[in-house]
Amino acid sequence: MSNEKHHIVPYRTYIFVLLALIVLTFISIAITHIELADYTVAGALILASVKTFLVLTFFMHLKFDKPYMRIMVGFVLAVFLAVIIITFLDYYYR
Amino acid sequence: MQTATQIPTDVSFLEYRKYKGIFNWILSTDHKRIGLMYLYSMMTLFFVGVALGLAMKLELIAPGKTIMDAQDYNAVFTVHGVIMIFMIVIPGLPAVFGNFLLPIMIGAKDVAFPKLNLLSWYIYILGALLVIASVLFGNGTPDTGWTFYAPYSFKSGTNLLPAIFGAFVLGFSSILTGLNFIVTIHRMRAPGMTWLKMPLFPWSLYGTAWIQLLATPVVGITLLLIILERVFGIGVFDPALGGDPILYQHLFWIYSHPAVYVMILPAMGAISEIIPTFTQKHIFGYKAIIGSTLAIAFVGYFVWGHHMFTSGMSGTAQYTFSILTFLVAIPSAIKVFNWISTMYKGSISLQTPFYWAASFIFIFMIGGLSGLVLGALATDIYVHDTAFVVAHFHFIVFGGVGFSFFGAIHYWFPKIWGRMYDTKWANTGWLVFSIGFLALYSPMFYLGMQGMPRRYYDYLEEFHAANILSTLGSWVMTFGLVIIVINLVRSAKHGPKAEMNPWNGKTLEWTVPSPPPVENFEEIPVYGEKDGPYEY
Ligand SMILES: [Cu+2]
């Protein structure tokens, strides 16, 4: 909407985020060479979560949006987490 | 805003022609025309689905082979299910009535992204064509059932890939419609229309849109995994390759149970509009209905396992899912009690939409209560995979959504086409259809209790009598359907002109001409302090 203030993000920020994402991608490849056994999946998921956080916050402008946007995204993540937990009620106790 | 001045406000959207001939439809970004395009394409597909249903019932009129053999029967129930679920009941009310009415009911000129809206329709058509292609080409029609369960879906030699990919594509149409509606409701409500002044049909679309947006991607990815499994044999679901077929059921139902609420929530929303109008009374428990809509949408994410009680899931998961499933009964009952309380001491006018709404409650109650039998662990084991399940979900999916859809079309008909239908024929159609419906599906409850399995083209002699009744019911119901459709199609062309507000409704769509002008409102309405959707 034209009557709302637009936040202008400097290019520098975007480049930093891009670099961070590239570095994280290489890290997630690198750690597959280390023998982590059961923690391999956990490691990959944690790195992916950090990348998701960066994309949502900067590229998708969550940082500069009204708080209700963040609440909605948080709610979605909570639903997702609940679905995962409930699924594991089957796998863990089977 | 250059375009606003060019579009006339005194010409209805049906008379307004920007292009030549059919291009007025297929290039139109008008939400009303898009809604009607969905309606016409869905009706066409619906007749195919009905024909397949009739063929199944005819096969079951007697034990043994009647008109088709086992393989054909498998193909027929698969295609019937894929068409009816993915192309009709899931998009049904949101795509047709949501598109047509949501912007008008919240006082907007269109949805937030009109071009995206048109794209959604094209994606829908593409998905439908892909499924049809799987029937017409390749080696054999898909025979896995609409659920594409593992291991059938990667073991079956039939032409499954286009059908699965078609269902995947149809999901995108649903996601984009949901996204469009969420943004429209957040950003485009008329000035003064606060959240708690929004009518209940838009509210139900809002709950639905969130499910479409969040749950559909899960089935999309799952269907892609099945495709990868079939093409490359990667072994996500195939136990021979270390996969887990139960995982497929989890992933599939994580979407497909919430999808039941994509179907039923807007159906309930339409009922919540019809009942206050035909009782001329403020809806009872407005906030409770909103709360129950959101509660159903929310709890609906966590009950998918009730489809898997007999598939070898852990005991912990079984009773968790059973308890959660029972929770859904609470908000559903809240709605039913509120509808009935709205009727109490109202001045009820017995017209066609009200008949559909009242019978919706009746049918929905039977469907819902039989759902409790299936949600309880012990009884589910007894009736699992029998005709009982088929009866239950046809009462919910066809009874719930179908009755609401027909109620909605008879309610908003004068608004959409600016003409009135013949009431006598409409009522006759409703009566014949309802009798046929009950005769068709009620015997299946009995058959299931007696132990007749579902998805078989043959059965034991002891099930014969009830199956004859059911087949006769399918003929009566189809006859009712023909009456309804002929009456509506005829009246859309030749019926007497309808007024702006024939039912004395209070929501915003009744304040614009019938049919509405292209951009709905000459001036965007402003809601005052005392205005509300149901102020009688
Ligand atoms: Cu379910």
XYZ file of C-alpha atoms and ligand atoms in Angstrom:
631
model
C 0.000 0.000 0.000
C 1.300 3.390 -0.966
C 0.421 5.084 2.304
C 2.714 2.826 4.293
C 6.392 3.463 4.814
C 8.708 1.313 2.763
C 11.854 0.175 4.407
C 14.805 0.327 2.064
C 17.426 -2.283 2.756
C 20.962 -1.446 1.591
C 22.539 -3.793 -0.938
C 25.308 -4.476 1.551
C 22.926 -6.358 3.851
C 21.697 -8.541 1.017
C 25.231 -9.383 -0.059
C 26.201 -10.321 3.502
C 23.169 -12.584 3.786
C 23.933 -14.154 0.420
C 27.511 -14.833 1.484
C 26.327 -16.311 4.759
C 23.967 -18.619 2.867
C 26.724 -19.781 0.526
C 29.099 -20.431 3.428
C 26.399 -22.374 5.266
C 25.743 -24.461 2.182
C 29.407 -25.434 2.006
C 29.412 -26.238 5.704
C 26.422 -28.526 5.284
C 28.296 -30.364 2.545
C 31.486 -30.444 4.602
C 29.928 -31.992 7.693
C 28.765 -35.012 5.734
C 32.453 -36.004 5.593
C 32.618 -36.091 9.368
C 31.265 -39.254 11.008
C 28.422 -37.957 13.222
C 26.340 -41.143 13.261
C 22.880 -40.348 14.660
C 23.548 -36.616 14.614
C 24.031 -36.352 10.839
C 20.374 -35.556 10.231
C 20.237 -33.216 13.221
C 23.262 -31.313 11.914
C 21.775 -30.930 8.444
C 18.449 -29.777 9.880
C 20.053 -27.205 12.188
C 22.042 -25.701 9.321
C 18.928 -25.650 7.135
C 16.994 -23.910 9.919
C 19.631 -21.195 10.194
C 19.450 -20.638 6.448
C 15.648 -20.529 6.549
C 15.820 -17.989 9.350
C 18.121 -15.740 7.300
C 15.945 -15.968 4.194
C 12.732 -15.263 6.100
C 14.206 -12.387 8.087
C 16.022 -10.511 5.349
C 14.987 -11.652 1.883
C 11.340 -12.032 2.828
C 11.369 -8.850 4.916
C 10.013 -10.308 8.129
C 12.392 -8.078 10.048
C 10.757 -4.964 8.652
C 7.124 -6.105 8.682
C 4.467 -5.595 11.304
C 4.688 -8.015 14.248
C 1.551 -9.941 13.245
C 3.453 -11.298 10.256
C 6.041 -12.779 12.578
C 3.277 -14.178 14.769
C 1.705 -15.886 11.746
C 5.006 -17.389 10.656
C 5.692 -18.519 14.227
C 2.271 -20.117 14.338
C 2.944 -21.997 11.118
C 6.241 -23.274 12.492
C 4.479 -24.370 15.694
C 1.928 -26.363 13.689
C 4.746 -27.945 11.698
C 6.590 -28.880 14.881
C 3.447 -30.406 16.379
C 2.923 -32.505 13.250
C 6.489 -33.808 13.499
C 6.131 -34.623 17.199
C 2.868 -36.476 16.656
C 4.363 -38.451 13.762
C 7.156 -39.578 16.048
C 4.603 -40.860 18.555
C 4.303 -43.639 16.015
C 7.956 -44.163 15.076
C 9.396 -43.779 18.545
C 6.952 -46.153 20.264
C 6.529 -48.666 17.476
C -6.522 4.365 -11.319
C -7.179 4.641 -15.011
C -9.051 1.401 -15.444
C -11.624 2.262 -12.814
C -13.018 5.087 -14.883
C -13.252 2.949 -18.027
C -15.309 0.164 -16.533
C -19.008 1.028 -16.473
C -20.857 0.581 -13.201
C -24.320 0.146 -14.676
C -23.502 -2.935 -16.784
C -23.588 -6.356 -15.144
C -20.485 -8.530 -15.221
C -22.280 -10.957 -17.542
C -23.101 -8.249 -20.091
C -19.762 -6.494 -19.906
C -17.647 -7.618 -22.854
C -14.047 -6.657 -23.201
C -12.997 -9.280 -25.730
C -14.643 -11.419 -28.369
C -16.685 -14.501 -27.577
C -15.067 -17.040 -25.310
C -12.107 -14.759 -24.581
C -14.430 -12.792 -22.316
C -14.246 -15.829 -20.091
C -10.824 -17.346 -20.471
C -8.967 -14.015 -20.317
C -11.156 -12.446 -17.655
C -9.611 -11.628 -14.302
C -13.043 -10.788 -12.859
C -13.456 -12.958 -9.751
C -17.109 -13.551 -10.651
C -16.378 -14.902 -14.111
C -13.561 -17.045 -12.718
C -15.962 -18.431 -10.115
C -18.393 -19.371 -12.881
C -15.627 -20.922 -14.990
C -14.838 -23.145 -12.030
C -18.523 -23.951 -11.687
C -18.940 -24.970 -15.325
C -15.751 -27.036 -15.455
C -16.598 -28.712 -12.159
C -20.131 -29.533 -13.275
C -18.756 -31.205 -16.397
C -16.327 -33.299 -14.353
C -19.037 -33.988 -11.794
C -21.175 -35.705 -14.420
C -18.251 -37.962 -15.286
C -17.840 -38.780 -11.581
C -21.562 -39.466 -11.198
C -21.558 -41.721 -14.268
C -18.698 -43.745 -12.781
C -20.549 -43.940 -9.458
C -23.664 -45.199 -11.243
C -21.577 -47.815 -13.036
C -20.207 -49.078 -9.698
C -23.677 -49.280 -8.191
C -24.947 -51.111 -11.251
C -22.115 -53.608 -10.938
C -23.141 -54.180 -7.305
C -26.831 -54.783 -8.062
C -26.132 -58.520 -8.037
C -23.302 -60.762 -6.824
C -20.756 -61.879 -9.384
C -19.863 -60.046 -12.544
C -22.679 -57.800 -13.767
C -21.237 -55.220 -16.160
C -17.494 -55.175 -15.485
C -14.734 -57.366 -14.102
C -12.573 -56.780 -11.045
C -9.819 -54.800 -12.777
C -12.326 -52.419 -14.392
C -14.063 -51.977 -11.067
C -10.746 -50.991 -9.457
C -10.159 -48.478 -12.230
C -13.673 -47.072 -11.944
C -13.515 -46.450 -8.177
C -10.055 -44.937 -8.554
C -11.039 -42.446 -11.237
C -14.354 -41.738 -9.465
C -12.410 -40.910 -6.298
C -9.713 -38.824 -7.957
C -12.263 -36.743 -9.878
C -14.687 -36.302 -7.007
C -12.092 -35.546 -4.323
C -9.363 -33.584 -6.070
C -11.447 -31.827 -8.712
C -14.834 -31.313 -7.116
C -15.212 -31.383 -3.361
C -11.814 -29.923 -2.415
C -11.941 -26.903 -4.716
C -15.798 -26.911 -4.746
C -17.158 -24.199 -2.509
C -14.021 -22.023 -2.189
C -13.321 -21.915 -5.928
C -16.918 -21.352 -7.013
C -18.715 -19.452 -4.265
C -15.566 -18.202 -2.550
C -14.398 -16.610 -5.764
C -17.769 -15.227 -6.660
C -18.769 -13.947 -3.234
C -15.761 -13.320 -1.032
C -14.846 -9.917 -2.527
C -18.486 -8.808 -2.611
C -19.207 -9.959 0.933
C -16.255 -8.051 2.364
C -16.876 -4.986 0.208
C -13.974 -5.264 -2.237
C -13.784 -4.853 -6.012
C -11.907 -8.081 -6.609
C -9.533 -10.489 -4.893
C -6.055 -9.248 -4.007
C -4.348 -10.910 -7.004
C -6.832 -11.212 -9.893
C -4.277 -12.519 -12.400
C -3.043 -15.149 -9.978
C -6.682 -16.099 -9.555
C -7.060 -16.711 -13.291
C -3.775 -18.641 -13.281
C -5.193 -20.883 -10.532
C -8.052 -21.799 -12.843
C -5.646 -22.666 -15.666
C -3.611 -24.809 -13.288
C -6.821 -26.527 -12.219
C -7.702 -27.313 -15.851
C -4.163 -28.542 -16.518
C -4.365 -30.909 -13.536
C -7.757 -32.185 -14.665
C -6.450 -32.808 -18.190
C -3.474 -34.744 -16.835
C -5.760 -37.052 -14.881
C -7.982 -37.535 -17.916
C -4.861 -38.315 -19.965
C -3.998 -41.128 -17.563
C -7.387 -42.657 -18.357
C -7.239 -42.259 -22.118
C -3.614 -43.139 -22.854
C -1.040 -45.609 -21.643
C -1.375 -49.170 -20.491
C -4.410 -49.323 -18.284
C -6.373 -46.886 -16.141
C -5.005 -46.255 -12.607
C -6.327 -48.841 -10.149
C -4.844 -47.908 -6.760
C -7.777 -46.000 -5.281
C -7.678 -42.213 -5.012
C -5.250 -42.473 -2.075
C -2.397 -43.861 -4.237
C -1.307 -46.008 -1.294
C 2.133 -47.549 -1.201
C 2.981 -50.197 -2.331
C 0.170 -50.256 -4.952
C 1.235 -46.946 -6.406
C 4.723 -48.108 -7.304
C 3.844 -51.746 -8.001
C 0.805 -51.142 -10.218
C 1.509 -51.554 -13.927
C -1.150 -49.032 -14.929
C -0.663 -45.526 -16.282
C -0.336 -43.871 -12.864
C 2.232 -41.136 -13.484
C -0.042 -38.597 -15.203
C -2.764 -39.149 -12.592
C -0.386 -38.604 -9.669
C 1.199 -35.624 -11.366
C -2.291 -34.288 -12.108
C -3.202 -34.460 -8.419
C 0.078 -32.658 -7.666
C -0.782 -29.886 -10.150
C -4.328 -29.558 -8.779
C -2.755 -28.943 -5.376
C -1.027 -25.837 -6.704
C -4.319 -24.388 -7.804
C -5.582 -24.912 -4.269
C -2.513 -23.336 -2.642
C -2.703 -20.232 -4.831
C -6.425 -19.789 -4.190
C -5.809 -20.083 -0.453
C -2.998 -17.529 -0.573
C -5.163 -15.158 -2.598
C -8.033 -15.404 -0.127
C -5.846 -14.876 2.943
C -4.361 -11.686 1.513
C -7.768 -10.516 0.294
C -9.336 -10.970 3.718
C -6.435 -9.324 5.536
C -6.048 -6.336 3.266
C -9.251 -5.641 1.380
C -12.121 -5.603 3.846
C -14.345 -2.516 3.495
C -13.492 0.358 5.831
C -15.136 -0.248 9.189
C -15.562 -3.986 8.606
C -13.523 -5.250 11.514
C -12.726 -8.937 11.874
C -15.720 -9.405 14.130
C -18.054 -7.783 11.638
C -17.082 -10.042 8.802
C -19.812 -12.476 7.663
C -19.360 -16.145 8.486
C -18.852 -17.423 4.946
C -15.700 -15.289 4.488
C -14.625 -16.431 7.946
C -14.954 -20.054 6.914
C -12.992 -19.303 3.734
C -10.288 -17.782 5.895
C -9.937 -20.944 7.993
C -10.033 -23.022 4.812
C -7.402 -20.909 3.087
C -4.926 -21.547 5.875
C -5.405 -25.288 5.493
C -5.002 -25.043 1.724
C -1.814 -23.075 2.173
C -0.199 -25.181 4.886
C -1.360 -28.732 4.254
C -1.386 -28.976 0.460
C 2.412 -28.732 0.030
C 2.733 -31.896 2.131
C 0.715 -33.949 -0.333
C 2.535 -32.274 -3.212
C 5.890 -33.468 -1.929
C 4.456 -36.893 -1.086
C 3.110 -37.370 -4.595
C 6.476 -36.282 -6.005
C 8.147 -38.902 -3.812
C 5.814 -41.533 -5.244
C 6.737 -40.422 -8.751
C 10.454 -40.638 -7.873
C 9.867 -44.031 -6.321
C 8.151 -45.282 -9.475
C 10.655 -43.814 -11.905
C 13.959 -44.239 -10.078
C 13.120 -46.789 -7.371
C 14.718 -44.694 -4.616
C 13.095 -46.642 -1.790
C 11.381 -44.126 0.464
C 8.248 -46.245 0.767
C 9.247 -49.632 -0.626
C 10.110 -51.998 2.249
C 12.189 -54.130 -0.124
C 14.516 -51.129 -0.517
C 14.453 -50.210 3.183
C 11.534 -47.813 2.872
C 8.418 -47.591 5.014
C 4.968 -47.850 3.416
C 3.363 -46.544 6.626
C 5.319 -43.324 6.131
C 3.368 -42.844 2.914
C 0.114 -43.129 4.836
C 1.331 -40.580 7.392
C 2.373 -38.081 4.737
C -0.717 -38.628 2.623
C -3.169 -38.179 5.488
C -1.289 -35.213 6.995
C -2.749 -33.455 3.995
C -5.823 -35.446 3.195
C -7.442 -35.269 6.566
C -7.181 -31.457 6.737
C -8.464 -31.560 3.151
C -11.740 -32.889 4.567
C -11.997 -29.546 6.377
C -11.143 -27.702 3.172
C -14.323 -29.320 1.925
C -16.560 -29.035 4.951
C -15.646 -25.639 6.480
C -16.887 -23.531 3.554
C -19.919 -25.817 3.385
C -20.645 -24.933 7.012
C -19.959 -21.285 6.184
C -22.605 -21.286 3.461
C -25.100 -22.887 5.858
C -24.294 -20.151 8.387
C -25.352 -17.584 5.761
C -28.516 -19.358 4.622
C -30.004 -20.021 8.048
C -30.084 -16.412 9.361
C -31.584 -15.188 6.075
C -34.416 -17.701 6.079
C -35.150 -17.247 9.758
C -34.772 -13.450 9.527
C -32.792 -13.488 12.715
C -29.295 -12.613 13.863
C -27.143 -15.735 13.816
C -26.964 -17.263 17.267
C -23.440 -17.414 18.710
C -21.609 -15.492 15.968
C -18.318 -15.558 17.869
C -18.752 -19.196 18.872
C -19.153 -20.135 15.207
C -15.978 -18.245 14.295
C -14.161 -19.870 17.193
C -15.339 -23.319 16.167
C -14.285 -22.692 12.542
C -10.766 -21.832 13.670
C -10.743 -24.697 16.175
C -11.753 -27.224 13.518
C -9.127 -25.870 11.141
C -6.491 -26.085 13.874
C -7.316 -29.455 15.468
C -7.878 -30.865 11.976
C -4.113 -30.844 11.435
C -3.508 -33.366 14.193
C -5.996 -36.167 13.630
C -4.762 -37.757 10.397
C -3.793 -41.023 12.089
C -7.429 -42.117 12.458
C -7.118 -43.386 8.881
C -4.337 -45.713 9.982
C -5.613 -47.495 13.104
C -5.252 -50.909 11.512
C -2.060 -50.268 9.560
C 0.394 -51.188 12.316
C 0.962 -47.833 13.945
C 2.230 -47.733 17.546
C -0.333 -47.986 20.339
C 0.685 -44.577 21.706
C 0.003 -42.991 18.345
C -3.304 -44.835 18.068
C -4.839 -43.542 21.256
C -3.405 -40.048 20.763
C -5.072 -39.840 17.368
C -8.289 -41.288 18.735
C -8.502 -38.664 21.506
C -7.649 -35.824 19.132
C -10.268 -37.065 16.677
C -12.932 -36.988 19.348
C -11.985 -33.353 20.066
C -13.172 -32.335 16.589
C -16.691 -33.370 17.542
C -16.879 -30.465 20.012
C -16.554 -27.515 17.611
C -18.702 -29.381 15.064
C -21.453 -29.771 17.631
C -21.093 -26.094 18.616
C -21.975 -25.157 15.047
C -24.980 -27.468 14.914
C -26.352 -26.134 18.200
C -25.877 -22.558 17.032
C -27.709 -23.178 13.751
C -30.598 -24.747 15.606
C -30.663 -21.948 18.166
C -30.786 -19.458 15.299
C -33.949 -21.135 14.036
C -35.535 -21.074 17.492
C -38.277 -18.423 17.515
C -37.154 -17.133 14.137
C -39.667 -16.439 11.378
C -38.697 -19.387 9.252
C -39.597 -19.181 5.586
C -39.622 -22.606 3.995
C -37.898 -21.974 0.691
C -35.549 -24.119 -1.344
C -32.231 -22.941 0.198
C -33.634 -23.499 3.670
C -34.693 -27.050 2.802
C -31.154 -27.784 1.668
C -29.672 -26.172 4.792
C -31.986 -28.020 7.170
C -31.352 -31.364 5.463
C -27.632 -30.563 5.507
C -27.784 -30.510 9.308
C -29.617 -33.834 9.351
C -27.245 -35.556 6.917
C -24.175 -34.005 8.513
C -25.253 -35.290 11.932
C -25.529 -38.860 10.625
C -22.156 -38.533 8.913
C -20.526 -36.963 11.951
C -21.876 -39.412 14.503
C -20.932 -42.413 12.383
C -17.470 -40.835 12.311
C -17.244 -41.391 16.057
C -17.671 -45.126 15.472
C -14.652 -44.956 13.192
C -12.693 -42.656 15.511
C -12.973 -45.066 18.423
C -10.208 -47.658 18.341
C -12.193 -50.776 19.174
C -15.161 -50.210 16.883
C -12.944 -49.038 14.043
C -11.185 -52.386 13.887
C -14.569 -54.020 13.383
C -15.855 -51.799 10.548
C -12.540 -50.741 9.040
C -12.404 -51.115 5.235
C -16.059 -52.082 5.034
C -18.988 -50.429 3.312
C -19.581 -48.611 6.620
C -16.618 -46.335 5.884
C -17.932 -45.661 2.391
C -21.319 -44.711 3.835
C -19.703 -42.469 6.461
C -17.595 -40.426 4.127
C -20.291 -40.115 1.492
C -22.586 -38.699 4.172
C -19.872 -36.187 5.098
C -18.285 -35.447 1.753
C -21.234 -35.792 -0.601
C -23.959 -35.179 1.983
C -22.165 -32.340 3.728
C -20.553 -30.619 0.789
C -23.185 -31.580 -1.784
C -26.214 -30.454 0.225
C -24.452 -27.228 1.163
C -23.372 -26.659 -2.440
C -26.917 -27.079 -3.714
C -28.225 -24.916 -0.873
C -25.688 -22.252 -1.794
C -26.481 -22.360 -5.492
C -30.206 -22.000 -4.820
C -29.514 -19.215 -2.335
C -27.157 -17.112 -4.476
C -28.683 -18.068 -7.837
C -30.666 -14.821 -8.215
C -27.528 -12.853 -7.359
C -25.279 -14.703 -9.768
C -27.506 -14.851 -12.863
C -30.002 -12.115 -11.994
C -32.877 -14.510 -12.587
C -35.106 -16.729 -10.458
C -35.545 -20.473 -10.782
C -38.809 -22.362 -10.656
C -39.374 -23.003 -6.956
C -41.686 -25.956 -7.422
C -39.208 -27.879 -9.531
C -36.364 -26.875 -7.217
C -38.230 -28.270 -4.212
C -39.183 -31.432 -6.090
C -35.550 -31.884 -7.072
C -34.474 -31.508 -3.464
C -37.023 -34.081 -2.260
C -36.201 -36.684 -4.912
C -32.481 -36.150 -4.449
C -32.695 -36.491 -0.648
C -34.763 -39.673 -0.812
C -32.363 -41.149 -3.348
C -29.373 -40.107 -1.275
C -30.659 -41.811 1.860
C -31.651 -44.945 -0.060
C -28.245 -45.064 -1.711
C -25.976 -44.632 1.296
C -27.935 -45.751 4.381
C -27.885 -49.456 3.383
C -24.094 -49.265 3.301
C -24.000 -48.658 7.055
C -25.884 -51.896 7.500
C -23.769 -53.743 4.935
C -20.571 -52.595 6.616
C -21.784 -53.736 10.023
C -22.598 -57.109 8.435
C -19.035 -57.298 7.157
C -19.219 -56.424 3.466
C -15.774 -55.132 2.476
C -15.380 -51.990 0.390
C -13.720 -51.840 -3.036
C -14.874 -55.319 -4.151
C -16.843 -55.847 -7.352
C -18.409 -58.999 -5.934
C -20.105 -59.970 -2.662
C -21.810 -62.823 -0.839
C -25.464 -63.621 -1.480
C -26.473 -62.489 2.039
C -25.674 -58.853 1.095
C -27.909 -58.883 -1.962
C -31.113 -57.211 -0.729
C -29.419 -54.165 0.784
C -27.303 -53.730 -2.331
C -30.406 -53.704 -4.541
C -31.877 -50.933 -2.385
C -28.640 -49.003 -2.650
C -28.531 -49.300 -6.453
C -32.167 -48.214 -6.738
C -31.267 -45.253 -4.540
C -28.512 -44.276 -6.951
C -31.051 -44.078 -9.771
C -33.502 -41.999 -7.742
C -30.728 -39.646 -6.626
C -29.488 -39.165 -10.180
C -33.045 -38.465 -11.295
C -33.279 -35.777 -8.607
C -29.960 -34.363 -9.772
C -31.233 -34.144 -13.345
C -34.331 -32.239 -12.192
C -32.202 -29.793 -10.210
C -29.691 -29.163 -12.984
C -32.252 -28.800 -15.782
C -34.275 -26.379 -13.674
C -31.216 -24.262 -12.871
C -29.761 -24.260 -16.382
C -33.135 -23.348 -17.903
C -33.756 -20.630 -15.333
C -30.323 -19.061 -15.755
C -31.380 -18.277 -19.341
C -35.144 -17.911 -19.223
C -36.165 -17.419 -15.584
C -38.004 -14.258 -14.487
C -35.735 -11.353 -13.556
C -34.699 -11.339 -9.903
C -34.613 -8.358 -7.606
C -31.547 -7.045 -5.871
C -32.452 -8.689 -2.570
C -35.139 -11.353 -3.010
C -34.599 -13.054 0.368
C -34.084 -9.921 2.475
C -30.514 -10.905 3.287
C -28.321 -8.518 5.228
C -24.845 -9.262 3.960
C -23.208 -6.944 1.422
C -23.820 -9.034 -1.708
C -27.520 -8.179 -1.375
C -26.770 -4.444 -1.589
C -25.463 -4.635 -5.154
C -27.542 -5.240 -8.321
C -28.286 -8.785 -9.540
C -26.122 -9.741 -11.341
C -23.437 -7.460 -9.880
C -21.573 -4.920 -12.031
C -17.993 -5.667 -13.058
C -16.338 -4.037 -10.074
C -19.163 -4.916 -7.693
C -19.589 -1.556 -5.967
C -20.044 1.896 -7.405
C -18.582 3.137 -4.172
C -16.830 0.962 -1.627
C -19.273 0.557 1.274
C -18.321 1.851 4.699
C -19.321 -0.103 7.769
C -20.547 2.051 10.637
C -20.474 1.316 14.354
C -23.915 -0.310 14.317
C -23.633 -2.157 11.007
C -23.171 -5.882 11.003
C -23.752 -8.823 8.701
C -26.867 -10.134 10.441
C -28.683 -7.068 11.810
C -32.360 -7.935 11.325
Cu -9.776 -38.078 8.562
